Structure formats: C-alpha cells, structure tokens
Tab-separated table of N, CA and C in Angstrom:
chain	number	residue	atom	x	y	z
K	1	UNK	N	-8.313	8.224	23.607
K	1	UNK	CA	-9.123	7.734	22.178
K	1	UNK	C	-9.894	8.200	21.892
K	2	UNK	N	-10.601	8.473	20.544
K	2	UNK	CA	-11.451	8.704	20.436
K	2	UNK	C	-12.143	7.878	19.868
K	3	UNK	N	-13.578	7.770	19.822
K	3	UNK	CA	-14.250	7.137	19.025
K	3	UNK	C	-15.218	7.346	18.092
K	4	UNK	N	-15.844	6.353	16.946
K	4	UNK	CA	-16.357	6.845	16.075
K	4	UNK	C	-17.083	5.935	15.860
K	5	UNK	N	-18.487	6.712	15.382
K	5	UNK	CA	-19.460	5.356	15.127
K	5	UNK	C	-19.925	5.704	13.529
K	6	UNK	N	-19.478	4.216	13.226
K	6	UNK	CA	-19.891	4.309	11.300
K	6	UNK	C	-21.079	2.971	11.220
K	7	UNK	N	-22.097	3.412	10.168
K	7	UNK	CA	-22.935	2.235	9.728
K	7	UNK	C	-22.441	1.626	8.366
K	8	UNK	N	-22.759	0.296	8.372
K	8	UNK	CA	-22.442	-0.343	7.223
K	8	UNK	C	-23.538	-1.166	6.962
K	9	UNK	N	-23.723	-1.315	5.694
K	9	UNK	CA	-24.440	-2.225	5.322
K	9	UNK	C	-24.053	-3.842	5.739
K	10	UNK	N	-25.046	-4.747	5.670
K	10	UNK	CA	-24.825	-6.062	6.162
K	10	UNK	C	-23.608	-6.713	5.160
K	11	UNK	N	-23.511	-6.313	3.890
K	11	UNK	CA	-22.353	-7.140	3.023
K	11	UNK	C	-21.019	-6.587	3.371
K	12	UNK	N	-20.827	-5.358	3.877
K	12	UNK	CA	-19.780	-4.727	3.561
K	12	UNK	C	-19.438	-5.108	5.515
K	13	UNK	N	-20.417	-5.161	6.414
K	13	UNK	CA	-19.846	-5.726	7.671
K	13	UNK	C	-19.613	-7.151	7.832
K	14	UNK	N	-19.983	-7.997	7.087
K	14	UNK	CA	-19.453	-9.273	6.881
K	14	UNK	C	-18.129	-9.119	6.310
K	15	UNK	N	-17.850	-8.297	5.065
K	15	UNK	CA	-17.200	-8.545	4.903
K	15	UNK	C	-15.451	-7.908	6.028
K	16	UNK	N	-15.872	-6.925	6.733
K	16	UNK	CA	-14.808	-6.675	7.550
K	16	UNK	C	-14.712	-7.572	8.603
K	17	UNK	N	-15.990	-8.157	9.215
K	17	UNK	CA	-15.750	-9.259	10.420
K	17	UNK	C	-14.902	-10.196	9.528
K	18	UNK	N	-14.843	-10.650	8.546
K	18	UNK	CA	-14.106	-11.965	7.847
K	18	UNK	C	-12.702	-11.769	7.887
K	19	UNK	N	-12.456	-9.989	7.289
K	19	UNK	CA	-10.942	-9.637	6.713
K	19	UNK	C	-10.349	-9.660	8.336
K	20	UNK	N	-11.269	-8.957	9.210
K	20	UNK	CA	-10.348	-8.579	10.483
K	20	UNK	C	-10.308	-10.437	11.162
K	21	UNK	N	-11.239	-11.309	11.408
K	21	UNK	CA	-11.110	-12.579	11.572
K	21	UNK	C	-9.772	-13.249	11.069
K	22	UNK	N	-9.693	-12.923	9.861
K	22	UNK	CA	-8.533	-13.493	9.102
K	22	UNK	C	-7.329	-12.980	9.542
K	23	UNK	N	-7.052	-11.657	9.945
K	23	UNK	CA	-6.281	-11.225	9.988
K	23	UNK	C	-5.651	-11.208	11.744
K	24	UNK	N	-6.792	-11.900	12.610
K	24	UNK	CA	-6.571	-11.898	14.004
K	24	UNK	C	-6.367	-10.506	14.844
K	25	UNK	N	-7.558	-9.918	14.148
K	25	UNK	CA	-7.131	-8.249	15.132
K	25	UNK	C	-9.132	-8.308	15.116
K	26	UNK	N	-9.196	-7.460	16.138
K	26	UNK	CA	-10.570	-6.800	16.282
K	26	UNK	C	-10.816	-6.228	15.216
K	27	UNK	N	-12.333	-5.806	15.090
K	27	UNK	CA	-12.545	-5.007	14.187
K	27	UNK	C	-12.529	-3.724	14.226
K	28	UNK	N	-12.321	-3.134	15.052
K	28	UNK	CA	-12.006	-1.712	15.473
K	28	UNK	C	-10.653	-1.457	14.888
K	29	UNK	N	-9.656	-2.351	15.194
K	29	UNK	CA	-8.327	-2.130	14.894
K	29	UNK	C	-8.176	-2.532	13.188
K	30	UNK	N	-9.113	-3.271	12.711
K	30	UNK	CA	-8.647	-3.667	11.183
K	30	UNK	C	-9.021	-2.200	10.728
K	31	UNK	N	-10.412	-1.942	11.074
K	31	UNK	CA	-10.969	-0.513	10.363
K	31	UNK	C	-9.910	0.819	10.767
K	32	UNK	N	-8.973	0.590	11.758
K	32	UNK	CA	-8.235	2.035	12.205
K	32	UNK	C	-7.250	1.755	10.933
K	33	UNK	N	-6.531	0.490	11.130
K	33	UNK	CA	-5.465	-0.144	10.290
K	33	UNK	C	-5.607	0.482	8.805
K	34	UNK	N	-6.874	-0.003	8.097
K	34	UNK	CA	-7.384	0.521	6.720
K	34	UNK	C	-7.214	2.054	6.834
K	35	UNK	N	-7.894	2.524	7.387
K	35	UNK	CA	-7.888	4.266	7.590
K	35	UNK	C	-6.427	4.670	7.655
K	36	UNK	N	-5.295	4.304	8.714
K	36	UNK	CA	-4.136	4.714	8.587
K	36	UNK	C	-3.556	4.544	7.179
K	37	UNK	N	-3.756	3.367	6.893
K	37	UNK	CA	-3.155	2.917	5.258
K	37	UNK	C	-3.219	3.961	4.140
K	38	UNK	N	-4.779	4.077	4.164
K	38	UNK	CA	-5.244	5.246	3.451
K	38	UNK	C	-4.834	6.381	3.607
K	39	UNK	N	-4.705	6.929	5.058
K	39	UNK	CA	-3.995	8.046	5.147
K	39	UNK	C	-2.638	8.580	5.015
K	40	UNK	N	-1.652	7.663	5.144
K	40	UNK	CA	-0.411	7.614	5.421
K	40	UNK	C	-0.077	7.533	4.096
K	41	UNK	N	-0.086	8.155	2.851
K	41	UNK	CA	0.446	7.814	1.408
K	41	UNK	C	1.963	8.397	1.328
K	42	UNK	N	2.520	8.576	2.112
K	42	UNK	CA	3.914	8.838	2.018
K	42	UNK	C	4.846	7.553	2.356
K	43	UNK	N	6.162	7.306	1.669
K	43	UNK	CA	6.970	6.481	2.248
K	43	UNK	C	7.425	6.807	3.807
K	44	UNK	N	7.695	5.511	4.499
K	44	UNK	CA	8.344	5.897	5.652
K	44	UNK	C	9.834	6.605	5.677
K	45	UNK	N	9.847	7.273	6.743
K	45	UNK	CA	11.054	7.936	6.275
K	45	UNK	C	12.589	7.611	6.555
K	46	UNK	N	12.473	6.080	7.022
K	46	UNK	CA	13.698	5.328	6.696
K	46	UNK	C	13.756	4.932	5.066
K	47	UNK	N	12.656	4.987	4.455
K	47	UNK	CA	12.969	4.563	2.832
K	47	UNK	C	13.204	5.803	2.357
K	48	UNK	N	12.883	7.079	2.761
K	48	UNK	CA	13.390	8.263	1.834
K	48	UNK	C	15.084	8.799	2.114
K	49	UNK	N	15.060	8.399	3.255
K	49	UNK	CA	16.377	8.382	3.601
K	49	UNK	C	17.657	7.756	3.186
K	50	UNK	N	17.201	6.414	2.722
K	50	UNK	CA	17.693	5.585	1.842
K	50	UNK	C	18.008	5.848	0.646
K	51	UNK	N	17.112	6.637	-0.108
K	51	UNK	CA	17.262	7.136	-1.187
K	51	UNK	C	18.862	7.681	-1.496
K	52	UNK	N	19.237	7.272	-3.059
K	52	UNK	CA	20.880	7.689	-2.919
K	52	UNK	C	21.676	6.990	-2.284
K	53	UNK	N	21.741	6.298	-1.427
K	53	UNK	CA	22.791	5.540	-0.360
K	53	UNK	C	23.489	4.418	-1.318
K	54	UNK	N	23.170	4.316	-2.093
K	54	UNK	CA	23.695	3.272	-2.968
K	54	UNK	C	24.669	3.805	-4.281
K	55	UNK	N	25.926	4.117	-3.833
K	55	UNK	CA	26.791	4.611	-4.912
K	55	UNK	C	26.650	4.060	-6.415
K	56	UNK	N	26.773	2.894	-6.323
K	56	UNK	CA	26.986	2.021	-7.621
K	56	UNK	C	25.707	1.522	-7.876
K	57	UNK	N	24.599	2.273	-7.430
K	57	UNK	CA	23.357	1.647	-8.430
K	57	UNK	C	23.263	2.517	-9.573
K	58	UNK	N	22.846	1.732	-10.564
K	58	UNK	CA	22.740	2.692	-11.791
K	58	UNK	C	21.393	3.339	-11.843
K	59	UNK	N	21.641	4.499	-12.841
K	59	UNK	CA	20.398	5.498	-12.748
K	59	UNK	C	19.282	4.881	-13.590
K	60	UNK	N	17.999	5.418	-13.310
K	60	UNK	CA	17.075	5.007	-14.188
K	60	UNK	C	17.321	5.022	-15.672
K	61	UNK	N	17.773	5.863	-16.314
K	61	UNK	CA	18.054	5.795	-17.628
K	61	UNK	C	19.417	4.958	-17.986
K	62	UNK	N	20.136	4.136	-17.060
K	62	UNK	CA	21.403	3.245	-17.451
K	62	UNK	C	20.121	1.965	-17.569
K	63	UNK	N	19.765	1.707	-16.539
K	63	UNK	CA	18.273	0.187	-16.360
K	63	UNK	C	17.989	0.519	-17.634
K	64	UNK	N	17.330	1.342	-18.253
K	64	UNK	CA	16.273	1.286	-19.347
K	64	UNK	C	17.146	1.192	-20.916
K	65	UNK	N	18.615	1.320	-20.730
K	65	UNK	CA	18.907	1.369	-21.810
K	65	UNK	C	19.783	0.239	-22.194
K	66	UNK	N	19.544	-0.976	-21.659
K	66	UNK	CA	19.969	-2.283	-21.673
K	66	UNK	C	18.903	-3.213	-21.818
K	67	UNK	N	17.788	-2.458	-22.258
K	67	UNK	CA	16.160	-3.308	-22.207
K	67	UNK	C	15.846	-3.134	-23.795
K	68	UNK	N	15.780	-4.627	-24.277
K	68	UNK	CA	14.890	-4.003	-25.855
K	68	UNK	C	13.662	-4.092	-25.766
K	69	UNK	N	12.885	-3.425	-25.985
K	69	UNK	CA	11.405	-3.050	-26.072
K	69	UNK	C	10.983	-3.986	-27.432
K	70	UNK	N	9.854	-4.759	-27.082
K	70	UNK	CA	9.140	-5.561	-28.085
K	70	UNK	C	8.445	-4.428	-28.695
K	71	UNK	N	7.962	-4.667	-30.135
K	71	UNK	CA	7.330	-3.883	-30.946
K	71	UNK	C	5.704	-4.513	-30.331
K	72	UNK	N	4.852	-3.610	-30.247
K	72	UNK	CA	3.502	-4.091	-30.293
K	72	UNK	C	2.721	-4.332	-31.324
K	73	UNK	N	1.914	-5.120	-31.395
K	73	UNK	CA	1.022	-5.038	-32.591
K	73	UNK	C	-0.381	-3.964	-32.169
K	74	UNK	N	-0.432	-3.731	-33.338
K	74	UNK	CA	-1.808	-2.836	-33.649
K	74	UNK	C	-3.006	-3.316	-33.246
K	75	UNK	N	-3.844	-2.427	-32.772
K	75	UNK	CA	-5.376	-3.288	-32.425
K	75	UNK	C	-6.058	-3.401	-33.897
C-alpha cells in the first residue's frame, strides 16, 4: 500500500479529524474514502446491469406526461 504525505492548514485538519471521528474511522481511511468517492464517478456494475430490468416500468416520457406543471411567476 502506498503512502502519500499531504499538508493541511489547521482548519482543514480539524474538519478532517472531526469527520473521521464521527465516522469512527482513522483519518487515513477517511481521506482515502473521500478520494475514492471523488474518483469513482461511475455507477456500480450492479446498478448499470439493472437498467431496463423492469419491463413494465414506464418510460420517462410517460412519467412526465401525467404531470401538470405550474406556471411560474416572472421576476
């Protein structure tokens, strides 16, 4: 496992410490999780594979067709 040294100002370090304590994980684990979430910007495979698996699920156009939109006031 690789190691990286980062430098944080006091305010940011305090926020990281507080968040990691709240999540009951180490600061290293918390930072790694945040980086992972930021870099993993795709849906998980299980979610992508589920697309279209409900044959009777209405199409987006059908869902929107049954909605009456309110007229918005002008600024």
